Short mmCIF file of C-alpha atoms in Angstrom, two decimals:
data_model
loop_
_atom_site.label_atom_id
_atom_site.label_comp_id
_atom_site.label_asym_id
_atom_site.label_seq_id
_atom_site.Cartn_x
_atom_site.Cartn_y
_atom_site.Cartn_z
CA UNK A 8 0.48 10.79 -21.58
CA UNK A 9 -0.09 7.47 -20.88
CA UNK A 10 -3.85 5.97 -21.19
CA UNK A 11 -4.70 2.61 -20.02
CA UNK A 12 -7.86 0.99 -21.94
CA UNK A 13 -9.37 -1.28 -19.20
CA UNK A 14 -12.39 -3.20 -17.91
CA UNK A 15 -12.40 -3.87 -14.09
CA UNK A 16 -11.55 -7.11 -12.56
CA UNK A 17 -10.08 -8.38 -15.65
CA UNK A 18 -6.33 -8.89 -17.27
CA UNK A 19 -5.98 -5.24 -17.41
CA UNK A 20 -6.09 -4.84 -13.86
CA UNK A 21 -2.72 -6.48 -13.78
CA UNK A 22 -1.30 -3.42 -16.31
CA UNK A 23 -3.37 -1.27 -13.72
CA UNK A 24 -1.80 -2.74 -10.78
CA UNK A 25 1.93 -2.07 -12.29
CA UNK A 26 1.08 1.19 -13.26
CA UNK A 27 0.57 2.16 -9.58
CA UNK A 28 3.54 0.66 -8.52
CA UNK A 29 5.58 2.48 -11.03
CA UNK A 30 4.13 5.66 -10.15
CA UNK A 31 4.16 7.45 -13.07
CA UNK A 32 1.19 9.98 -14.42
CA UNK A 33 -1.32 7.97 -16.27
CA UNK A 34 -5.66 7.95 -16.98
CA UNK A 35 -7.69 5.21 -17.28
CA UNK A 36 -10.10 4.76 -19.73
CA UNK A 37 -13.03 2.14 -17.97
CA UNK A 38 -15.18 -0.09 -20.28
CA UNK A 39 -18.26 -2.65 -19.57
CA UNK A 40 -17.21 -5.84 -19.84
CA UNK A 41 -19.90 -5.70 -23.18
CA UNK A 42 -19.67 -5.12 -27.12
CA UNK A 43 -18.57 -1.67 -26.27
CA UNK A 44 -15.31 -3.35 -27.05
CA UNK A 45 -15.66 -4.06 -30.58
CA UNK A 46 -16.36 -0.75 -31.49
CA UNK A 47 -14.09 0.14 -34.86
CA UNK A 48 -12.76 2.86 -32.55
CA UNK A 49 -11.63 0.37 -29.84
CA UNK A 50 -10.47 -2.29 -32.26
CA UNK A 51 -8.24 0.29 -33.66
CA UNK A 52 -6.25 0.11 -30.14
CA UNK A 53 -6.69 -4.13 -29.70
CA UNK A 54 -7.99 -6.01 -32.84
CA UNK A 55 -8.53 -8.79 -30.72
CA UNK A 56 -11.20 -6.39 -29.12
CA UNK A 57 -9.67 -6.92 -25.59
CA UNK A 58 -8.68 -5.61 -22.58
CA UNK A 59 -5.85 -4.00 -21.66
CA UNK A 60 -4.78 -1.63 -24.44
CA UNK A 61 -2.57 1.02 -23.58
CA UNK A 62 -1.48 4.34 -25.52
CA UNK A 63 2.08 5.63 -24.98
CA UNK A 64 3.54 8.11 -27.32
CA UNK A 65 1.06 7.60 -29.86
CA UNK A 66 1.54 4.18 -29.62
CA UNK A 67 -1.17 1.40 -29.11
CA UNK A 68 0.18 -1.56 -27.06
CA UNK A 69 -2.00 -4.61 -26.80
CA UNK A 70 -0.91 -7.91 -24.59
CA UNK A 71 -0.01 -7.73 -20.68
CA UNK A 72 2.68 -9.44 -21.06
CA UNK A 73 4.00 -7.01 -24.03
CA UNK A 74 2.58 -4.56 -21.38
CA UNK A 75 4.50 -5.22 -18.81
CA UNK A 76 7.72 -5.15 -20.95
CA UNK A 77 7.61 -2.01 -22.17
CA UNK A 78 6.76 -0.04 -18.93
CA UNK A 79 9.34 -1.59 -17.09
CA UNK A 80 12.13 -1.63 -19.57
CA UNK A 81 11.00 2.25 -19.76
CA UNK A 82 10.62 3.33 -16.03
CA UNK A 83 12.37 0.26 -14.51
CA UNK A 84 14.71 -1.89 -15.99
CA UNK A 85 16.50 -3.22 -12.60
CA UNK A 86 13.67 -2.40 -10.09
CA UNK A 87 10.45 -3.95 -11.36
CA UNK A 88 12.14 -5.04 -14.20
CA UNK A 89 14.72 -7.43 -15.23
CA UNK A 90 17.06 -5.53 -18.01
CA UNK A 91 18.25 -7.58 -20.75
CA UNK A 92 21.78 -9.18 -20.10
CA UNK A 93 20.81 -9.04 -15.97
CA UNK A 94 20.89 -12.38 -14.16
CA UNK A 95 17.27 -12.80 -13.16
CA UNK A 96 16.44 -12.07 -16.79
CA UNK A 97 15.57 -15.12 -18.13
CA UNK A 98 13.28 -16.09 -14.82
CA UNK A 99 11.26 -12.95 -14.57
CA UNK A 100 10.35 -13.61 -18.63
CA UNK A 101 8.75 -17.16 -17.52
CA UNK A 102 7.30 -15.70 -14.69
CA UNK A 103 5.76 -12.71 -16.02
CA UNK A 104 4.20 -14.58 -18.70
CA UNK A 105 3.44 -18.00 -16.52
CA UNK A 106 0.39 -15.31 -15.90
CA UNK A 107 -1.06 -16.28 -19.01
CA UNK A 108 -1.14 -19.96 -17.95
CA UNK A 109 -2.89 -19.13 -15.27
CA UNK A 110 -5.46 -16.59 -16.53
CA UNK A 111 -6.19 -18.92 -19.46
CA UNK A 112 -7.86 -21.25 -17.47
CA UNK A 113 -9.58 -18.72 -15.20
CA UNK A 114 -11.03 -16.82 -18.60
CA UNK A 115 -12.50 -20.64 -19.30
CA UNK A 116 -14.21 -20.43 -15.76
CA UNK A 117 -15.58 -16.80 -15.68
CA UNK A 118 -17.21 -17.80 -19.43
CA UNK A 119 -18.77 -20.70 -17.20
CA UNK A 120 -19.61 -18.73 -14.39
CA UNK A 121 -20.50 -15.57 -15.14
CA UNK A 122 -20.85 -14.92 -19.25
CA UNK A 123 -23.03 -17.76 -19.80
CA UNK A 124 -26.54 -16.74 -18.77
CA UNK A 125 -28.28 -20.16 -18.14
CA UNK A 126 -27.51 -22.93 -16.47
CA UNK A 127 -27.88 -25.77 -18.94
CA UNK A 128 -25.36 -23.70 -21.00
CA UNK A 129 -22.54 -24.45 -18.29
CA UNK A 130 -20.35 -27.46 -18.32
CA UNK A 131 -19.46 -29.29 -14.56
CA UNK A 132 -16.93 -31.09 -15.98
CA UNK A 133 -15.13 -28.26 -17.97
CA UNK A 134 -15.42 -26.48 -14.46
CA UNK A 135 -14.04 -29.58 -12.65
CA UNK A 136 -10.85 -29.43 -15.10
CA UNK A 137 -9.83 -25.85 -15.13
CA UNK A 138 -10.19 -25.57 -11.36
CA UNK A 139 -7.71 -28.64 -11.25
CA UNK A 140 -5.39 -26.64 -13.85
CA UNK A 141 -5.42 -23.67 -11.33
CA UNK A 142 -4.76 -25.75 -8.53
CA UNK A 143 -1.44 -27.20 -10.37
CA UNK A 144 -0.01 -23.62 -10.89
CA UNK A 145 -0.88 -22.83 -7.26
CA UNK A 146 1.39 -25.89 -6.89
CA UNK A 147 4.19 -24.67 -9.11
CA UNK A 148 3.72 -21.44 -7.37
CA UNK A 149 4.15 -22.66 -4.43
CA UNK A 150 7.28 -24.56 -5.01
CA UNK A 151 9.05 -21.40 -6.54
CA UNK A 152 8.57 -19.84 -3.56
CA UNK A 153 10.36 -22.89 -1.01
CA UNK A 154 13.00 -20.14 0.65
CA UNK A 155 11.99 -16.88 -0.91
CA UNK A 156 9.96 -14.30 -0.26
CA UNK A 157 9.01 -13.56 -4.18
CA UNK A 158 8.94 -15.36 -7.37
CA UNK A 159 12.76 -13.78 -7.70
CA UNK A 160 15.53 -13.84 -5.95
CA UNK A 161 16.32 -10.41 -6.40
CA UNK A 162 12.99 -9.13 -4.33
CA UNK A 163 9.40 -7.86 -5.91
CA UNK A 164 9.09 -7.56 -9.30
CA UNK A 165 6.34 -7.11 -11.91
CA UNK A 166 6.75 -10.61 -12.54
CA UNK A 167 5.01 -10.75 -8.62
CA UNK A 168 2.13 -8.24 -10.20
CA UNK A 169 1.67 -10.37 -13.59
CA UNK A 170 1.28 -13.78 -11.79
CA UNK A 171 -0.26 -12.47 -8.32
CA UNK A 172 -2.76 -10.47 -10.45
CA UNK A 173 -3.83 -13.95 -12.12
CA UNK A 174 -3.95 -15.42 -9.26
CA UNK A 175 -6.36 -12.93 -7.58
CA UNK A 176 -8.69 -13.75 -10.68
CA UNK A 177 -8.41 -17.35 -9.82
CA UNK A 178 -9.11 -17.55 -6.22
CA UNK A 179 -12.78 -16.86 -7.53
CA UNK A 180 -12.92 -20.59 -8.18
CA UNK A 181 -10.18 -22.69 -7.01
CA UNK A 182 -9.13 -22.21 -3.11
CA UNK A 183 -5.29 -20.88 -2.65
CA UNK A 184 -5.46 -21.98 1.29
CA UNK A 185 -3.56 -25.38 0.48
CA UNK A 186 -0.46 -23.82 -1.09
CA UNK A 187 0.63 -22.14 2.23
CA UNK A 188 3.73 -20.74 0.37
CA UNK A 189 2.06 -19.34 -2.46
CA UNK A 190 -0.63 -18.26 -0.32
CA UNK A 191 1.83 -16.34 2.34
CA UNK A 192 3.09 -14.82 -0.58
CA UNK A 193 -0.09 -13.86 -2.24
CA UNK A 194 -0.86 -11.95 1.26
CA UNK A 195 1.92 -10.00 1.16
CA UNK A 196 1.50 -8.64 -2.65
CA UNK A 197 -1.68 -7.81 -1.89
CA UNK A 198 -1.16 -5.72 1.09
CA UNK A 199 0.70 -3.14 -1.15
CA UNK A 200 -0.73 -0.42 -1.82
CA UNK A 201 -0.80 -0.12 -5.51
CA UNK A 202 -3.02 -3.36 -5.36
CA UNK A 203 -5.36 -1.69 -3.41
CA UNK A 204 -5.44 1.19 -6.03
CA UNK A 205 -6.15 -1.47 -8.52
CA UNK A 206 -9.31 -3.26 -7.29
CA UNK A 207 -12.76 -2.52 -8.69
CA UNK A 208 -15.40 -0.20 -7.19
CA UNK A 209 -17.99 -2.24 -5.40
CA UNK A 210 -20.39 -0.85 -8.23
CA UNK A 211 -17.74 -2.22 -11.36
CA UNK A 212 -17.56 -5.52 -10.48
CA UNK A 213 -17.11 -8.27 -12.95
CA UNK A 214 -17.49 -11.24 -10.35
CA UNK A 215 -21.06 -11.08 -8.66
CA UNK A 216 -19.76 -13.38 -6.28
CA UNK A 217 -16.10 -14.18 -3.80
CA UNK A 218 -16.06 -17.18 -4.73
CA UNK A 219 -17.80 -19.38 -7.00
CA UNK A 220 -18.27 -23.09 -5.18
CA UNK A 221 -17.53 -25.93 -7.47
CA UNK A 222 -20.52 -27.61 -9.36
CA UNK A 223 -20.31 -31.40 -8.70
CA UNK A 224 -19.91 -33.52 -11.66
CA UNK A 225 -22.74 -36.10 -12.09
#
């Protein structure tokens, strides 16, 4: 059995999301996004004490990127996946870890946004430059995706889960509508179904709000 370890609308909704699409039997095991999650028990599965950690044969996996590896190179090596040796190999690598780019600066933002409590806590000009780092991998997003349909040649991949899940983080606070590539794509991922399966309840939200308007720097 397969258990997923996972806080909604966070990184592990990207394992979540691939999950679904691989359509294999799995459970989820939810968490608050809280100190629940450095528990000894928990840290047992992700020392870091973070989300996602996922149990497979008696196995703890920690890492989405990791993550992703493992369950495609199990349950699809040339579908989802990229097998070692195959063309495309090399490119879905950068691309299912260019995720990590992108979710490192929206991670900066929800700490502004959402885990700091007061306002005098919160930085304007820390949000001003992690928004702009967003908007430059909406850019190179957007110029992978000049004649294709998906970040790969070869069709969808989990390397179009890894980096659209970031990117559904991100639109909370840096507009995709100026990208018109990336955001045609971004459209189309999210109209799968396995997405769907993968959003939050409107009770386990993380992100109180859509969209999180920029604070002006003065």
């Amino acid at each position: 059995m397969i258990t997923l370890h996972h806080v909604p609308q966070s990184r592990s909704m990207r394992s979540l999301w691939l999950l679904h699409e691989l359509g294999i039997p799995f459970e989820v095991k939810a968490y608050p996004f809280d100190k629940t999650l450095r528990s000894p028990e928990f840290l047992a599965r992700s020392p870091a004490g973070r989300v996602p950690a996922l149990e497979i044969d008696g196995t703890a996996l920690f890492e989405t990127g990791a993550i992703t590896q493992v369950l495609c190179e199990r349950y699809s090596p040339q579908g989802l996946g990229r097998e070692a040796g195959a063309a495309e190999r090399a490119a879905w690598l950068v691309w299912v870890h260019f995720a990590e780019t992108i979710s490192q600066h929206a991670a900066a933002l929800t700490q502004q946004h959402v885990a700091l409590r007061e306002d005098h806590m919160r930085s304007p000009i820390v949000m001003k430059l992690e928004a702009a780092r967003i908007a430059k991998c909406y850019a190179a997003i957007d110029a992978r995706l000049e004649e294709r349909e998906h970040l790969l040649d070869g069709g969808f991949s989990a390397a179009d889960v890894s980096v659209g899940q970031a990117v559904y983080m991100a639109r909370h606070f840096a507009a995709l509508e100026d990208f018109p590539r990336a955001a045609a794509w971004y459209a189309r991922i999210t109209a799968r179904p396995a997405f769907t399966a993968s959003l939050p309840a409107e009770g386990e939200k993380l992100f109180p709000e859509p969209f999180f308007a920029p604070w002006d720097v003065a």
